[in-house]
Amino acid sequence: MMNIPIGDTTIACHVEYSRRGKVSIQMESNGLLTVKTPNGTTEADIIRLVQRHSQWIAEQQQRLANRRVLPETREYDDYGTFMLLGKEQPLQQLIDVTDGDEEELRARLKRYYFTTCKRVIQERIVPYQQQLRVKPASIEIVESTTRWGSCSSTKKLTFNYRLAMAPVEVIDYVIVHELCHLLHMNHDRSFWRKVGSLMPDYKEKEQYLAHYGRYMTL
């Protein structure tokens, strides 16, 4: 995740590197700018690219602003899209939509996010546990409207299933945050130093959740 200055403001930009030969830029429906670029592209090149498209970005932001700020209802049909690991995906690519009413499809999608979140957390948490030399007593995926993660006094970690909608680097931040609580239960200076030692740009991840978290809904 990069925060790129455009005029007097900054815009959050999700960057995806791959073997692709061309650079593409797109604005997701939640306002997140995504740049897909070949491996080896420098941050300076990405910044210049985004700044060159500043007028187009402003137009897309205005278009989104003219629409409803938050979706009043989700579309559980062929036109519905939902976020998965920071990328917008058609509903039919996430779950089977051939049968069931909206309530059933919503329940099916929620189960999919629970399963995906559990798998991603279990995969991503291992190297951070090794770096911090900690091990939680248990890990649970839960539904919450107030927290992305938590750590109990008994070393039980919980993670909000909606994290499956966030970019992987944001999920990593929540993992690091909760693992660091196994060493420092409070949000004191020592805690934030430990978080920063593994993730120096953690504030950008916090800003992502603060700004885009409201869009990560069913």
Short mmCIF file of C-alpha atoms in Angstrom, two decimals:
data_model
loop_
_atom_site.label_atom_id
_atom_site.label_comp_id
_atom_site.label_asym_id
_atom_site.label_seq_id
_atom_site.Cartn_x
_atom_site.Cartn_y
_atom_site.Cartn_z
CA MET A 1 0.00 0.00 0.00
CA MET A 2 1.32 3.41 -1.00
CA ASN A 3 0.11 6.90 -0.14
CA ILE A 4 0.80 9.02 -3.20
CA PRO A 5 0.67 12.84 -3.17
CA ILE A 6 -1.57 14.42 -5.81
CA GLY A 7 -1.66 18.18 -5.53
CA ASP A 8 -2.65 19.12 -1.99
CA THR A 9 -3.98 15.66 -1.14
CA THR A 10 -2.80 12.06 -1.03
CA ILE A 11 -4.44 8.94 -2.36
CA ALA A 12 -4.09 5.37 -1.12
CA CYS A 13 -2.83 3.09 -3.86
CA HIS A 14 -2.74 -0.70 -3.84
CA VAL A 15 0.12 -2.00 -6.01
CA GLU A 16 0.17 -5.47 -7.57
CA TYR A 17 3.41 -6.74 -9.10
CA SER A 18 3.45 -9.58 -11.63
CA ARG A 19 5.10 -10.79 -14.84
CA ARG A 20 2.68 -8.74 -16.89
CA GLY A 21 4.19 -6.57 -19.62
CA LYS A 22 2.03 -3.49 -19.24
CA VAL A 23 0.96 -1.17 -16.44
CA SER A 24 -2.74 -0.69 -15.75
CA ILE A 25 -4.53 1.59 -13.32
CA GLN A 26 -8.10 1.25 -12.10
CA MET A 27 -10.41 2.74 -9.50
CA GLU A 28 -12.36 0.25 -7.40
CA SER A 29 -15.95 1.00 -6.41
CA ASN A 30 -14.83 1.69 -2.83
CA GLY A 31 -12.45 4.42 -4.00
CA LEU A 32 -9.25 2.39 -3.73
CA LEU A 33 -6.82 2.98 -6.58
CA THR A 34 -5.17 -0.19 -7.88
CA VAL A 35 -2.04 -0.23 -10.01
CA LYS A 36 -1.01 -3.47 -11.71
CA THR A 37 2.58 -3.30 -12.87
CA PRO A 38 5.47 -5.53 -14.02
CA ASN A 39 7.96 -6.85 -11.49
CA GLY A 40 10.83 -4.45 -10.92
CA THR A 41 8.84 -1.24 -11.36
CA THR A 42 10.19 1.32 -8.90
CA GLU A 43 8.06 3.30 -6.46
CA ALA A 44 9.19 6.48 -8.20
CA ASP A 45 7.81 5.17 -11.51
CA ILE A 46 4.51 4.28 -9.86
CA ILE A 47 4.22 7.71 -8.29
CA ARG A 48 4.88 9.40 -11.64
CA LEU A 49 2.30 7.16 -13.32
CA VAL A 50 -0.38 7.98 -10.76
CA GLN A 51 0.38 11.68 -10.86
CA ARG A 52 0.17 11.70 -14.67
CA HIS A 53 -3.35 10.29 -14.33
CA SER A 54 -4.39 12.83 -11.67
CA GLN A 55 -7.20 14.30 -13.80
CA TRP A 56 -8.66 10.86 -14.58
CA ILE A 57 -8.42 9.92 -10.88
CA ALA A 58 -10.23 13.12 -9.88
CA GLU A 59 -12.99 12.35 -12.40
CA GLN A 60 -13.39 8.82 -11.06
CA GLN A 61 -13.49 10.07 -7.49
CA GLN A 62 -16.18 12.57 -8.43
CA ARG A 63 -18.14 9.85 -10.18
CA LEU A 64 -18.04 7.74 -7.04
CA ALA A 65 -18.95 10.74 -4.88
CA ASN A 66 -22.03 11.32 -7.01
CA ARG A 67 -23.15 7.80 -6.25
CA ARG A 68 -24.28 6.63 -2.86
CA VAL A 69 -21.50 6.81 -0.27
CA LEU A 70 -22.32 3.41 1.15
CA PRO A 71 -24.31 0.71 -0.61
CA GLU A 72 -27.81 0.65 0.85
CA THR A 73 -28.28 -2.85 -0.50
CA ARG A 74 -25.82 -5.32 -1.96
CA GLU A 75 -26.55 -6.89 -5.32
CA TYR A 76 -26.58 -10.66 -5.02
CA ASP A 77 -26.88 -11.32 -8.74
CA ASP A 78 -24.77 -11.38 -11.90
CA TYR A 79 -23.95 -7.69 -11.40
CA GLY A 80 -22.92 -7.94 -7.77
CA THR A 81 -19.25 -7.45 -6.87
CA PHE A 82 -17.46 -7.99 -3.59
CA MET A 83 -13.92 -7.41 -2.35
CA LEU A 84 -11.55 -10.35 -1.94
CA LEU A 85 -8.01 -9.71 -0.71
CA GLY A 86 -8.25 -6.10 -1.85
CA LYS A 87 -9.61 -6.80 -5.33
CA GLU A 88 -13.15 -6.47 -6.58
CA GLN A 89 -14.59 -9.77 -7.79
CA PRO A 90 -17.92 -10.77 -9.36
CA LEU A 91 -20.07 -12.66 -6.89
CA GLN A 92 -20.28 -15.65 -9.23
CA GLN A 93 -16.50 -16.09 -9.04
CA LEU A 94 -16.65 -16.38 -5.26
CA ILE A 95 -19.62 -18.67 -4.68
CA ASP A 96 -22.17 -20.76 -6.54
CA VAL A 97 -25.06 -18.46 -7.47
CA THR A 98 -27.11 -20.92 -9.49
CA ASP A 99 -29.69 -21.39 -6.77
CA GLY A 100 -30.86 -19.80 -3.53
CA ASP A 101 -32.47 -16.50 -2.66
CA GLU A 102 -30.58 -13.40 -1.47
CA GLU A 103 -30.56 -14.56 2.15
CA GLU A 104 -29.05 -17.92 1.22
CA LEU A 105 -26.47 -16.35 -1.10
CA ARG A 106 -25.46 -13.90 1.62
CA ALA A 107 -25.03 -16.76 4.12
CA ARG A 108 -23.04 -18.72 1.54
CA LEU A 109 -20.79 -15.75 0.87
CA LYS A 110 -20.21 -15.19 4.57
CA ARG A 111 -19.15 -18.82 4.98
CA TYR A 112 -16.77 -18.35 2.06
CA TYR A 113 -15.19 -15.32 3.73
CA PHE A 114 -14.86 -17.17 7.04
CA THR A 115 -13.09 -20.07 5.30
CA THR A 116 -10.85 -17.77 3.25
CA CYS A 117 -9.95 -15.62 6.24
CA LYS A 118 -9.01 -18.67 8.31
CA ARG A 119 -6.82 -20.06 5.54
CA VAL A 120 -5.04 -16.76 4.90
CA ILE A 121 -4.47 -16.06 8.60
CA GLN A 122 -3.07 -19.54 9.20
CA GLU A 123 -0.68 -19.15 6.28
CA ARG A 124 0.45 -15.59 6.95
CA ILE A 125 0.84 -15.80 10.72
CA VAL A 126 3.61 -18.42 10.74
CA PRO A 127 6.62 -16.26 9.73
CA TYR A 128 5.58 -13.46 12.10
CA GLN A 129 5.27 -15.91 14.99
CA GLN A 130 8.79 -17.08 14.24
CA GLN A 131 10.17 -13.55 14.10
CA LEU A 132 8.51 -12.55 17.37
CA ARG A 133 9.09 -15.95 19.01
CA VAL A 134 5.53 -16.12 20.25
CA LYS A 135 2.72 -18.62 19.89
CA PRO A 136 -0.96 -17.90 20.54
CA ALA A 137 -2.97 -20.36 22.58
CA SER A 138 -5.60 -20.45 19.83
CA ILE A 139 -6.75 -18.60 16.72
CA GLU A 140 -10.41 -18.02 15.92
CA ILE A 141 -12.23 -16.28 13.09
CA VAL A 142 -15.21 -14.28 14.35
CA GLU A 143 -17.83 -11.78 13.28
CA SER A 144 -17.40 -8.33 14.80
CA THR A 145 -18.63 -4.83 14.05
CA THR A 146 -16.04 -3.06 16.20
CA ARG A 147 -12.71 -4.90 15.96
CA TRP A 148 -10.49 -6.32 13.25
CA GLY A 149 -8.65 -8.47 15.76
CA SER A 150 -8.14 -9.03 19.46
CA CYS A 151 -5.81 -10.73 21.92
CA SER A 152 -7.08 -12.00 25.26
CA SER A 153 -5.18 -12.35 28.52
CA THR A 154 -5.17 -16.11 27.86
CA LYS A 155 -3.29 -15.53 24.56
CA LYS A 156 -6.31 -16.31 22.41
CA LEU A 157 -6.29 -14.39 19.12
CA THR A 158 -9.43 -13.59 17.17
CA PHE A 159 -9.69 -12.09 13.69
CA ASN A 160 -12.68 -10.54 11.97
CA TYR A 161 -13.81 -12.59 8.97
CA ARG A 162 -14.18 -9.35 6.97
CA LEU A 163 -10.38 -9.14 6.81
CA ALA A 164 -10.66 -11.53 3.86
CA MET A 165 -11.84 -8.47 1.90
CA ALA A 166 -8.67 -6.47 2.66
CA PRO A 167 -5.34 -6.54 0.79
CA VAL A 168 -2.90 -9.14 2.09
CA GLU A 169 -0.52 -6.50 3.45
CA VAL A 170 -3.35 -5.06 5.55
CA ILE A 171 -4.17 -8.52 6.88
CA ASP A 172 -0.49 -8.88 7.75
CA TYR A 173 -0.68 -5.68 9.79
CA VAL A 174 -3.60 -6.97 11.87
CA ILE A 175 -1.73 -10.24 12.41
CA VAL A 176 1.40 -8.41 13.56
CA HIS A 177 -0.65 -6.10 15.77
CA GLU A 178 -2.30 -8.96 17.62
CA LEU A 179 0.87 -11.05 17.89
CA CYS A 180 2.67 -8.08 19.44
CA HIS A 181 -0.02 -8.03 22.11
CA LEU A 182 1.31 -11.40 23.25
CA LEU A 183 4.40 -9.43 24.34
CA HIS A 184 2.77 -6.12 25.28
CA MET A 185 -0.90 -6.18 26.24
CA ASN A 186 -1.24 -2.39 26.24
CA HIS A 187 -0.81 0.06 23.38
CA ASP A 188 2.22 1.59 25.04
CA ARG A 189 5.41 2.85 23.42
CA SER A 190 7.06 -0.55 23.65
CA PHE A 191 4.14 -2.13 21.83
CA TRP A 192 4.27 0.29 18.90
CA ARG A 193 8.05 -0.01 18.68
CA LYS A 194 7.65 -3.76 18.32
CA VAL A 195 4.95 -3.38 15.67
CA GLY A 196 7.11 -0.88 13.80
CA SER A 197 10.14 -3.16 13.92
CA LEU A 198 8.26 -5.68 11.76
CA MET A 199 6.11 -3.26 9.80
CA PRO A 200 7.54 0.27 9.57
CA ASP A 201 4.60 1.48 7.44
CA TYR A 202 1.92 0.19 9.80
CA LYS A 203 0.25 3.61 9.95
CA GLU A 204 -0.63 3.32 6.28
CA LYS A 205 -2.37 0.02 7.00
CA GLU A 206 -4.29 1.63 9.84
CA GLN A 207 -5.36 4.41 7.51
CA TYR A 208 -6.60 1.88 5.00
CA LEU A 209 -8.82 0.19 7.59
CA ALA A 210 -10.05 3.53 8.90
CA HIS A 211 -11.00 4.73 5.43
CA TYR A 212 -12.07 1.60 3.57
CA GLY A 213 -13.23 -0.62 6.41
CA ARG A 214 -16.79 0.67 6.13
CA TYR A 215 -16.98 -0.70 2.60
CA MET A 216 -15.93 -4.19 3.68
CA THR A 217 -19.45 -5.44 4.28
CA LEU A 218 -21.94 -7.98 2.96
#
